[in-house]
CSV table of C-alpha atoms and ligand atoms in Angstrom, one decimal:
chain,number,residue,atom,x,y,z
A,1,UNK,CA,-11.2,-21.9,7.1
A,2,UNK,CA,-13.0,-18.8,8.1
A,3,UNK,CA,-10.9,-15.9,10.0
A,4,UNK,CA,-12.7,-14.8,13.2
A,5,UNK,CA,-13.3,-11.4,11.4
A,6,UNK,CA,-15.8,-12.2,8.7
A,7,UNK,CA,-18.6,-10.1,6.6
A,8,UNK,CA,-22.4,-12.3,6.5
A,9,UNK,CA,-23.3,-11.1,2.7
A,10,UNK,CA,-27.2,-11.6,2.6
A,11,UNK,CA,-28.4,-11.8,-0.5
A,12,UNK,CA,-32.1,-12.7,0.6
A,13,UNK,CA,-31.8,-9.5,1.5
A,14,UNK,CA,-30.2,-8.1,-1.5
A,15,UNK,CA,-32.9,-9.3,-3.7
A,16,UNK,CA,-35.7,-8.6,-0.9
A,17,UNK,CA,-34.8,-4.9,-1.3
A,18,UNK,CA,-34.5,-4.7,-5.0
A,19,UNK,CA,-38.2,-6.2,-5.2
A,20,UNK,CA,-39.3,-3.7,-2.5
A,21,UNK,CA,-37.9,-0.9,-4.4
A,22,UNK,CA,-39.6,-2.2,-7.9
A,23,UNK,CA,-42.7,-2.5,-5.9
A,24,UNK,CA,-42.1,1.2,-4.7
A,25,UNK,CA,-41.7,2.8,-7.4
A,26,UNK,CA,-44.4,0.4,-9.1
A,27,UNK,CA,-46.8,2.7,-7.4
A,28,UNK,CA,-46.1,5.8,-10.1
A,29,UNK,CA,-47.8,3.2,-12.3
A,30,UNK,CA,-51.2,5.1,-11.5
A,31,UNK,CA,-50.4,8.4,-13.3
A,32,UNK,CA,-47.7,7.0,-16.0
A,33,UNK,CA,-48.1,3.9,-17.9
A,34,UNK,CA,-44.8,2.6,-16.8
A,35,UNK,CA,-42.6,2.2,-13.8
A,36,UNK,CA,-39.4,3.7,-13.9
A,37,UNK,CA,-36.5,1.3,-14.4
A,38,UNK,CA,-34.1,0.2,-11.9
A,39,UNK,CA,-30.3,0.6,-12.2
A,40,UNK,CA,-28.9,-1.1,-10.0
A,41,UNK,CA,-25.2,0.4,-8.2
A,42,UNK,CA,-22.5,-2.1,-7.7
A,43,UNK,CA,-19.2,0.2,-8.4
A,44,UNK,CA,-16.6,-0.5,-6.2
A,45,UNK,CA,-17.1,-4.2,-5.6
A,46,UNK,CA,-20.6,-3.2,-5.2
A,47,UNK,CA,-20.2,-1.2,-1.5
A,48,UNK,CA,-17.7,-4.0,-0.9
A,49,UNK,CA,-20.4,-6.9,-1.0
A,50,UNK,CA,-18.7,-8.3,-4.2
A,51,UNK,CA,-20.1,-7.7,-7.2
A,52,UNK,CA,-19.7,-10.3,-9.0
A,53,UNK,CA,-22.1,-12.1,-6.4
A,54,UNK,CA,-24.8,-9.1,-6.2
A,55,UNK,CA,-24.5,-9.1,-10.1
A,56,UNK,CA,-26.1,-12.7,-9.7
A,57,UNK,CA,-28.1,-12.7,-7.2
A,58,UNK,CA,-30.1,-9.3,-9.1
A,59,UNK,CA,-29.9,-11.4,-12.3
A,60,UNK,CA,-31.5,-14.4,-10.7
A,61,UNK,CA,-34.5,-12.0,-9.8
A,62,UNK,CA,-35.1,-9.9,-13.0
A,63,UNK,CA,-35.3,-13.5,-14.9
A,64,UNK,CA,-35.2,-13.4,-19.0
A,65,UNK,CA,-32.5,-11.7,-20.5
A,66,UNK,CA,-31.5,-10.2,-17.4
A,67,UNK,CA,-35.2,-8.5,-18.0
A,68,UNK,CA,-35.5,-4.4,-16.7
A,69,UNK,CA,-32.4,-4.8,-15.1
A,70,UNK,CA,-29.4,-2.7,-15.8
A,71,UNK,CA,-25.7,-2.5,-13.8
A,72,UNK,CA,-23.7,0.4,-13.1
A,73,UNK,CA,-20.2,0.5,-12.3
A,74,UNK,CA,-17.6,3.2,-12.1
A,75,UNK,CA,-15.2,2.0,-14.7
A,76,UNK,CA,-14.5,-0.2,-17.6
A,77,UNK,CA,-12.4,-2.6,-15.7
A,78,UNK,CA,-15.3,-2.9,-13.0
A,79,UNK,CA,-17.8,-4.1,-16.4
A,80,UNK,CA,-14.9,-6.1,-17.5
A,81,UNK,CA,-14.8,-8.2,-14.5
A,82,UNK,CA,-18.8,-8.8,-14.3
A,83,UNK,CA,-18.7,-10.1,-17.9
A,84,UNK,CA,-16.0,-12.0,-17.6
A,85,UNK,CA,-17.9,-13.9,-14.6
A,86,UNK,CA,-20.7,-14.5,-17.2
A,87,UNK,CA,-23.1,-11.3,-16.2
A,88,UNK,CA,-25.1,-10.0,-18.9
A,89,UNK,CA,-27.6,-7.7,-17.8
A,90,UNK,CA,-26.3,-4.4,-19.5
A,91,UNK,CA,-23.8,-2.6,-17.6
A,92,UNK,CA,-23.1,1.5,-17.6
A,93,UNK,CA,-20.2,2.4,-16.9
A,94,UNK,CA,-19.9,6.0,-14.9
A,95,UNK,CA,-16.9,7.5,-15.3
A,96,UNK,CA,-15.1,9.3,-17.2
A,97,UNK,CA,-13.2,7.9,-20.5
A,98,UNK,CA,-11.0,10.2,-21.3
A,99,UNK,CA,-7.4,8.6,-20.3
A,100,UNK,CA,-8.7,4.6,-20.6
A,101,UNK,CA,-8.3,2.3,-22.8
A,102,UNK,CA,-11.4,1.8,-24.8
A,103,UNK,CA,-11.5,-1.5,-26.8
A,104,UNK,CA,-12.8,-2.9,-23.4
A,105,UNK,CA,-16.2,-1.1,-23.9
A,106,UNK,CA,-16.9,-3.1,-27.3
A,107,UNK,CA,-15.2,-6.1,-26.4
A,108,UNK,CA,-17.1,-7.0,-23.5
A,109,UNK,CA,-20.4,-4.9,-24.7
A,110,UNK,CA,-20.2,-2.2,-22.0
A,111,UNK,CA,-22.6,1.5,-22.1
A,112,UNK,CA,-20.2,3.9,-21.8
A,113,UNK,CA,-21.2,7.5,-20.4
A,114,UNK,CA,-20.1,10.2,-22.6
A,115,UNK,CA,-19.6,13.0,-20.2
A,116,UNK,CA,-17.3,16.0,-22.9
A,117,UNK,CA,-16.4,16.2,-26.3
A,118,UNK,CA,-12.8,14.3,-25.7
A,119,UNK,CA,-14.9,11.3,-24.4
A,120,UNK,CA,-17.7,11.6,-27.5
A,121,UNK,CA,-14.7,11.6,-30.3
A,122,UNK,CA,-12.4,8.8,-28.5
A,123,UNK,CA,-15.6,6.7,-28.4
A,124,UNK,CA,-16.6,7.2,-32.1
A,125,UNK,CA,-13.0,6.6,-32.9
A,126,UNK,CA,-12.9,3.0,-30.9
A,127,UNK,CA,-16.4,2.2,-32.3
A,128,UNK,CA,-15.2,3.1,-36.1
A,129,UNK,CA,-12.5,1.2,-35.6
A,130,UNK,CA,-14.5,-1.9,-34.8
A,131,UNK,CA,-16.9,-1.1,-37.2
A,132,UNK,CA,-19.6,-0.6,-34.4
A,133,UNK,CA,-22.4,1.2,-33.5
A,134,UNK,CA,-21.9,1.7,-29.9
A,135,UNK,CA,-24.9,3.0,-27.4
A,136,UNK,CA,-23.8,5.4,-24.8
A,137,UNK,CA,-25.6,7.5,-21.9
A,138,UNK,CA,-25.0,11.2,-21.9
A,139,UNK,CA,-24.1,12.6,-18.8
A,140,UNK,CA,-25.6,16.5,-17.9
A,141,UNK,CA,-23.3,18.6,-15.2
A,142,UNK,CA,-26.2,20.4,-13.4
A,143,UNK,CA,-24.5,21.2,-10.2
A,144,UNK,CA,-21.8,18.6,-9.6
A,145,UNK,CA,-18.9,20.3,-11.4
A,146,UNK,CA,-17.3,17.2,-12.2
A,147,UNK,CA,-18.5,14.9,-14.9
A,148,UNK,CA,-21.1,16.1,-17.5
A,149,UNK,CA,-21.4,18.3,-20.0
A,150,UNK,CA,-22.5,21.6,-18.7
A,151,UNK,CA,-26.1,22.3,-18.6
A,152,UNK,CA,-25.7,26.3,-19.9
A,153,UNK,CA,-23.4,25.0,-22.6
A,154,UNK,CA,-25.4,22.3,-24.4
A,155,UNK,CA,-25.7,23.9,-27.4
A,156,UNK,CA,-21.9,24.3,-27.9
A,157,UNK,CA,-20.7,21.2,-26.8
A,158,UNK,CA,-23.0,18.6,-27.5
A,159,UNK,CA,-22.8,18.8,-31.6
A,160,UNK,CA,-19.7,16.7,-31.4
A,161,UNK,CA,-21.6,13.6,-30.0
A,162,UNK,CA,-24.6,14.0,-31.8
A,163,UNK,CA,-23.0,14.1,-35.2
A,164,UNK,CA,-20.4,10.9,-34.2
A,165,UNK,CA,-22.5,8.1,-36.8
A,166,UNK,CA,-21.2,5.2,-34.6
A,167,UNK,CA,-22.4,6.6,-31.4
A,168,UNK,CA,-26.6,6.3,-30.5
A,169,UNK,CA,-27.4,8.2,-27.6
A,170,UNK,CA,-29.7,5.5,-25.5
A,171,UNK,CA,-30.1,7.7,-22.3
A,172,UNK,CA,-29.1,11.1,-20.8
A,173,UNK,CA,-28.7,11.7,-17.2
A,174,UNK,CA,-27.5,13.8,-14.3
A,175,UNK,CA,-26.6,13.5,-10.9
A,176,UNK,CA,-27.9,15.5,-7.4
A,177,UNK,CA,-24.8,17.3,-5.4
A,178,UNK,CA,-27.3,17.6,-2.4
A,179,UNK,CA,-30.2,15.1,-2.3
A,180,UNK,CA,-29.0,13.6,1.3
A,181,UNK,CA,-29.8,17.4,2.3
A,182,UNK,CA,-33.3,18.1,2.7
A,183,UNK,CA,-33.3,21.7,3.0
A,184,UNK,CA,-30.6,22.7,0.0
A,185,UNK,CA,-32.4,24.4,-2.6
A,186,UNK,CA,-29.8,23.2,-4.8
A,187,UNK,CA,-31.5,19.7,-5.2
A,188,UNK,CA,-34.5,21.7,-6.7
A,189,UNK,CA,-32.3,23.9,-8.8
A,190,UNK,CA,-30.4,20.9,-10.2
A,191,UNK,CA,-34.2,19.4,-11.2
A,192,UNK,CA,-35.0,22.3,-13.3
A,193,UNK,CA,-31.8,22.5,-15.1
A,194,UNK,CA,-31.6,18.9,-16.1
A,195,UNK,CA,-35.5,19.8,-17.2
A,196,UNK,CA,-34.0,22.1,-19.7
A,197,UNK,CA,-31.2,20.6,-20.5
A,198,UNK,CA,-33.3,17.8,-21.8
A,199,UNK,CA,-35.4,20.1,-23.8
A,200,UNK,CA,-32.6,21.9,-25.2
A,201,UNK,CA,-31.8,18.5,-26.6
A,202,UNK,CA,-34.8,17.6,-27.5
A,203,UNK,CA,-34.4,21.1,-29.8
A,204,UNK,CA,-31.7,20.0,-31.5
A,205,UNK,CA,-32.9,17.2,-33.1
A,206,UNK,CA,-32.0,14.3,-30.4
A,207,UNK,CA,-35.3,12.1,-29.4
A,208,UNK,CA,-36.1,8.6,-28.4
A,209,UNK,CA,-33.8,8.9,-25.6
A,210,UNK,CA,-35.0,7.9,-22.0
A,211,UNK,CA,-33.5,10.1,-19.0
A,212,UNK,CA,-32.4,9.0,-15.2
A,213,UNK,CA,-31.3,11.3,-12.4
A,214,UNK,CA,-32.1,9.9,-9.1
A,215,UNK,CA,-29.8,7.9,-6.8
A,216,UNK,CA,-31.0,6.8,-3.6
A,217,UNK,CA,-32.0,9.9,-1.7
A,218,UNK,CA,-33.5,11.5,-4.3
A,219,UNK,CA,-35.8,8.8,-5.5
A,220,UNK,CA,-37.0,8.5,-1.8
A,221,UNK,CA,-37.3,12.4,-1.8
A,222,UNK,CA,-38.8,13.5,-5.3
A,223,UNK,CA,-41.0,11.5,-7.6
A,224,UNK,CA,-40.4,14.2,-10.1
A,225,UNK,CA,-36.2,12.9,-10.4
A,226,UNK,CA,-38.0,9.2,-11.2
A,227,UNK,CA,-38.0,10.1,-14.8
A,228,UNK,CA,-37.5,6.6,-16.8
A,229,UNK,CA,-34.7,4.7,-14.6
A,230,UNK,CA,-33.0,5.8,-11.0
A,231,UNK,CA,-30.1,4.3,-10.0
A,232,UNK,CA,-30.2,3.4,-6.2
A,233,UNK,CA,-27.1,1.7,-4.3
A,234,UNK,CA,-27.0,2.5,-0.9
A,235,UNK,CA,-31.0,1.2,-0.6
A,236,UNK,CA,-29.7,-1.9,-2.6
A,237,UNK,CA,-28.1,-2.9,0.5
A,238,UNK,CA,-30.8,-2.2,3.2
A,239,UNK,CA,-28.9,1.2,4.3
A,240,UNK,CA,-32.0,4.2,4.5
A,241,UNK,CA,-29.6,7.2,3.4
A,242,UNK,CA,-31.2,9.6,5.2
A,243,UNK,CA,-33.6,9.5,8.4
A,244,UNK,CA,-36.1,10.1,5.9
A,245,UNK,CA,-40.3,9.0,6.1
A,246,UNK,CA,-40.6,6.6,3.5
A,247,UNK,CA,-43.4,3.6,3.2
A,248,UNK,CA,-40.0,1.9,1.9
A,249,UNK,CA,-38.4,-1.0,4.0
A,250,UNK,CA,-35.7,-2.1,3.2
A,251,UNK,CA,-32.8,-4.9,5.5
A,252,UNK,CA,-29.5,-4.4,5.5
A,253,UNK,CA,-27.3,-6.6,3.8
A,254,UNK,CA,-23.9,-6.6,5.2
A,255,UNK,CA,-22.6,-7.3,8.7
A,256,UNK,CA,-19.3,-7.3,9.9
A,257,UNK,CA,-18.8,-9.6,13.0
A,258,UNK,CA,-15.6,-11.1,14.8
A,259,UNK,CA,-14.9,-13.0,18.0
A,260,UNK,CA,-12.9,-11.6,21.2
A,261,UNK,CA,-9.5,-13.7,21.4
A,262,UNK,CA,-8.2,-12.0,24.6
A,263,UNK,CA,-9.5,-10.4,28.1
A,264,UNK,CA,-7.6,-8.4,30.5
A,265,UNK,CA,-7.1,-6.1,33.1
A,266,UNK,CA,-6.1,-2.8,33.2
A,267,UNK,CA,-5.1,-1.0,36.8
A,268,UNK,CA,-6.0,2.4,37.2
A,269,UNK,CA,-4.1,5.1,35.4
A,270,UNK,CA,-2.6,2.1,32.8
A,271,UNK,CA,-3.2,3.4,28.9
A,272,UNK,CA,-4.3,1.0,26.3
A,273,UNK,CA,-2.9,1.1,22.4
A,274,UNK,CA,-0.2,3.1,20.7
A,275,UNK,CA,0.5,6.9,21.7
A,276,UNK,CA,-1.9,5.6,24.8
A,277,UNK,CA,-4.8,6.2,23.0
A,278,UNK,CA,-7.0,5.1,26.3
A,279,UNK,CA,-6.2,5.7,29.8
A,280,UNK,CA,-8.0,3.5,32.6
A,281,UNK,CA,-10.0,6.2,35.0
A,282,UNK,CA,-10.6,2.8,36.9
A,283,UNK,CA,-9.5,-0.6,37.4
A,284,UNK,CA,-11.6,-1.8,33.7
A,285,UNK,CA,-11.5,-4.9,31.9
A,286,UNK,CA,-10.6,-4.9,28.2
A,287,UNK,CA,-11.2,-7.5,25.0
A,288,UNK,CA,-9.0,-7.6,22.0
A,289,UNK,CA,-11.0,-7.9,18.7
A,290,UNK,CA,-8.7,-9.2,15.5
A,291,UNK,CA,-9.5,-6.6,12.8
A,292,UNK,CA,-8.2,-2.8,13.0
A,293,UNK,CA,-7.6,-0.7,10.4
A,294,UNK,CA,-6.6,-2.3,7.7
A,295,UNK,CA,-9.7,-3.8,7.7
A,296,UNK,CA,-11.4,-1.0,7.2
A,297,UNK,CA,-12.1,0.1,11.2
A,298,UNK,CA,-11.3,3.7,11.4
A,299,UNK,CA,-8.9,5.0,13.9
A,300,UNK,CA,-11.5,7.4,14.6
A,301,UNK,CA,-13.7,5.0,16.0
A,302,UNK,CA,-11.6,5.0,20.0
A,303,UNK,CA,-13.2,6.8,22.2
A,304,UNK,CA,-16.5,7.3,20.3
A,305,UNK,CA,-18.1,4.0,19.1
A,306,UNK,CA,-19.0,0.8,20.4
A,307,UNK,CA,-19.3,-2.9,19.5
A,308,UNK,CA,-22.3,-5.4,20.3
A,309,UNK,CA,-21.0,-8.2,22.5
A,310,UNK,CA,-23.2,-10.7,24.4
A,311,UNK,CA,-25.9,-8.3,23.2
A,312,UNK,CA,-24.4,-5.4,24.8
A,313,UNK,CA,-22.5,-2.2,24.1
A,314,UNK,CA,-18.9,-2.2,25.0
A,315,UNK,CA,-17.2,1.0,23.7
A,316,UNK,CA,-13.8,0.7,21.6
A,317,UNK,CA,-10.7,2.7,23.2
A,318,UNK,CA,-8.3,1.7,20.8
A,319,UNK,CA,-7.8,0.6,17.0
A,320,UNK,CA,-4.5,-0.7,15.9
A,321,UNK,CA,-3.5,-2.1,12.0
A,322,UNK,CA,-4.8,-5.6,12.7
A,323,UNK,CA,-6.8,-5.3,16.2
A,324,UNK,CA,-9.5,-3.5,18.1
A,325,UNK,CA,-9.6,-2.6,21.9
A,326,UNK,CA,-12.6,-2.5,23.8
A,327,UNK,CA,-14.2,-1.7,27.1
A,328,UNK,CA,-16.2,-4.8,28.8
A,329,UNK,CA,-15.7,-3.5,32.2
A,330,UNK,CA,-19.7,-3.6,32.7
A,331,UNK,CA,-20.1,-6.9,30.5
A,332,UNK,CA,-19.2,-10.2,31.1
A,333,UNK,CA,-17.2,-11.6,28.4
A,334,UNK,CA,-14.7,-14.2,27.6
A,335,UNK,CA,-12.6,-15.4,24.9
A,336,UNK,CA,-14.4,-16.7,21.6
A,337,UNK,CA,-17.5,-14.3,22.2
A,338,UNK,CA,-18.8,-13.4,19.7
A,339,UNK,CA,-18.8,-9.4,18.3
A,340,UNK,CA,-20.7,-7.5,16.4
A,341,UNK,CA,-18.9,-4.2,14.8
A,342,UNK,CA,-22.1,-3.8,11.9
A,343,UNK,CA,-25.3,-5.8,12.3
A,344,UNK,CA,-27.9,-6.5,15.1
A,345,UNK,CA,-26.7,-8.8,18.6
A,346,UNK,CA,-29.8,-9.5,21.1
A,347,UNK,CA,-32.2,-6.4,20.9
A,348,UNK,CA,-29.7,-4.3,19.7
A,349,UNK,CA,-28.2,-3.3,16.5
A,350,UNK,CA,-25.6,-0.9,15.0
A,351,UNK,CA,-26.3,0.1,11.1
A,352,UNK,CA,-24.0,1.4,8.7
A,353,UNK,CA,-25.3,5.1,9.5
A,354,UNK,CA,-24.8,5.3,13.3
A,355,UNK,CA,-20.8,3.9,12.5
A,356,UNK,CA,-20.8,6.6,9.8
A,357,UNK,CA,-22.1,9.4,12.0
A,358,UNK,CA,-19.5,8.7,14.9
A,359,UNK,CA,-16.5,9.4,12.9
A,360,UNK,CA,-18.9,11.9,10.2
A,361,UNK,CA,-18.7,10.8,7.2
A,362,UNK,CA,-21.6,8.8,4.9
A,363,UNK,CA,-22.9,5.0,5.3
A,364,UNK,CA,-21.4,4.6,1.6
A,365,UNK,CA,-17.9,5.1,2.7
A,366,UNK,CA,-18.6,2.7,6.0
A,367,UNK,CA,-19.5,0.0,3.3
A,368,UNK,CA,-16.7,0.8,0.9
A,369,UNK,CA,-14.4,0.1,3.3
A,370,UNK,CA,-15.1,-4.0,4.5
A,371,UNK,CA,-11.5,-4.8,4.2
A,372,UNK,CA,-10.1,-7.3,1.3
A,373,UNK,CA,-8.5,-9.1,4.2
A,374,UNK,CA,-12.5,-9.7,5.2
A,375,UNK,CA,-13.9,-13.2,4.2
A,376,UNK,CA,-17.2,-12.4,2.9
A,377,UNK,CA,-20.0,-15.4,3.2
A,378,UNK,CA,-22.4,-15.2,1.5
A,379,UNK,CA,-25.9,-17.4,1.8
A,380,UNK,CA,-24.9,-21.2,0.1
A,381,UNK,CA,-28.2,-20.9,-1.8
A,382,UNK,CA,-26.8,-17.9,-4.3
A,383,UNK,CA,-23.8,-20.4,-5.2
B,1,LIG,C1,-22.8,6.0,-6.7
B,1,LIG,C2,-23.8,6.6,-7.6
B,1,LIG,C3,-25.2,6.3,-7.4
B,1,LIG,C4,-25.8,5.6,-6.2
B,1,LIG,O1,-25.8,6.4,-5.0
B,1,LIG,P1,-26.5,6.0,-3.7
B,1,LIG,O2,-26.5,7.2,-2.8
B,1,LIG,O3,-25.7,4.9,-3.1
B,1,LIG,O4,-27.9,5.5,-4.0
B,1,LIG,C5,-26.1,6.8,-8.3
B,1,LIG,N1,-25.6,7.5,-9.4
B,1,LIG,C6,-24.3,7.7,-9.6
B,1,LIG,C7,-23.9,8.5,-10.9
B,1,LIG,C8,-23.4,7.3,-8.7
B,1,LIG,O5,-22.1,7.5,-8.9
């Protein structure tokens, strides 16, 4: 049984954009002899598509081995849950160590970041312990101020991970504070330190190490962040981060869709939804929509955003826990019609970015939040 309120998963287009993006940044192929690598987001139940599912449907596409592919999830119980649902493409794992447990990392054959000294020396203590050798990514802070080691402080810090004998250092990498801005010098600035930070590196002693920096934005932006992987998400799943003029084209992979189960009337001066969130200027006609905010519709949304219903915009005055008001005052609807909160209806469409920019904040957190209530369904082929 499917509820009314339902996210269409498709994974066509999951693997339709991950080929576009290989194809993309194919074309560096020209001036270096290889393309860079793709590393392919799915933290956080990958944007809420389920990762588990995009895990497979990516792995069906890079065939062998799991081929050039390579996961990346925020934390060792995300990598745990992929492997134990068979995925084996190599997983990193962002975040930081410092307060998990870490027997999950060799267990289930995880790449850990090492992002400070604490992380380097409780990772060379797990991997002694198992009599490893355990391969981690280094993680740069070149602007962030959050995870990395700093990139004026190398030299100081770094030793530690470099001497552990059970750790090999596959990769090193940063990330951009500001590469959804166009105009922050920042971006630039954060380019040039990781430059040096590499070379500083390079200096003392560490080599055959590849390097990655760019997440969506910035490999769209800067060729020069490619380096040997980037590590797109929000592309991954057809959302363009910024407007931004790319020869890239990519389809958007979730929707989120429901069906009206009630219309009425509303007299003039009547208000609509707790603390009367809407009040009737005239006599209007209203549809309930079963999914609120527990299902991941922000409150935010009355009095700013619409839906599509019968290909049309009707404007929501009121989001409750489990339902949605809107206005169909101008459209003629009835009971069982079907509603379109993220995806296209007729000629029209609402994307992840216009939802995100009525209630400001970023397409990513828009994703993030499909509720678990939310069935997803995903295309019968990818079962
Ligand atoms: C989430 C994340 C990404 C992907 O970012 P998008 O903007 O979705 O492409 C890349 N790198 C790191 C370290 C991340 O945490």
């Amino acid at each position: 049984m499917v509820r009314p309120t339902h996210a269409h998963i498709d994974l066509h287009s999951l693997t339709f954009n991950y080929r576009r993006i290989r194809e993309y940044l194919g074309a560096r192929a020209e001036a270096s002899p290889t393309a860079p690598r793709i590393i392919a987001v799915i933290k956080a139940n990958a944007y809420g598509h389920g990762a588990v599912r995009v895990a497979r449907a990516l792995e069906s596409v890079e065939t062998g081995p799991a081929g050039g592919l390579m996961l990346a999830c925020a934390d060792i119980e995300e990598g745990i849950q992929l492997r134990e649902a068979g995925v084996c493409a190599p997983i990193l794992v962002f975040g930081a160590l410092s307060v998990s447990n870490l027997d999950g990392v060799i267990v289930h054959g995880l790449t850990p970041t090492v992002s400070s000294p604490e992380a380097a020396r409780a990772l060379q203590a797990t991997a002694a312990r198992h009599g490893q050798q355990l391969h981690v990514h280094l993680k740069v802070d070149t602007g962030m101020n959050r995870f990395g080691f700093r990139y004026d402080n190398i030299r100081r810090t770094v030793p530690v991970a470099l001497e552990d004998r059970n750790l090999i250092i596959d990769a090193v990498y940063t990330q951009f504070a500001t590469a959804e801005n166009i105009d922050h010098p920042l971006f630039d600035l954060q380019r040039q330190r990781f430059e040096i930070a590499l070379e500083t590196l390079r200096g003392m002693g560490l080599d055959e190490f590849t390097s990655h920096a760019a997440n969506s934005s910035a490999l769209l932006r800067d060729r020069r962040t490619w380096y040997d992987a980037v590590r797109p998400g929000l592309l991954l799943y057809g959302v363009m981060p910024t407007p931004i003029d790319t020869a890239l084209s990519v389809r958007p992979v979730l929707s989120l869709r429901s069906r009206i189960v009630a219309v009425k009337g509303m007299r003039v001066g009547e208000t609509a939804g707790y603390a009367t969130q809407f009040s009737a200027g005239r006599a209007s006609r209203v549809a309930v929509i079963p999914a609120g905010y527990a299902d991941g519709l922000d409150l935010r949304l009355a009095g700013t955003a619409s839906v599509l219903v019968r290909g049309q915009r009707a404007s929501i005055v009121a989001v409750s826990m489990d339902s949605t008001t809107v206005d169909v005052s101008d459209v003629d609807v009835s009971p069982g019609d079907d509603v379109v909160v993220i995806g296209s209806q007729g000629d029209d469409r609402i994307d992840a970015c216009e939802v995100a920019r009525w209630i400001g904040t970023v397409p990513h957190e828009i994703l993030c939040r499909t509720g678990t209530r939310i069935e997803r369904i995903y295309n019968s082929e990818f079962l």
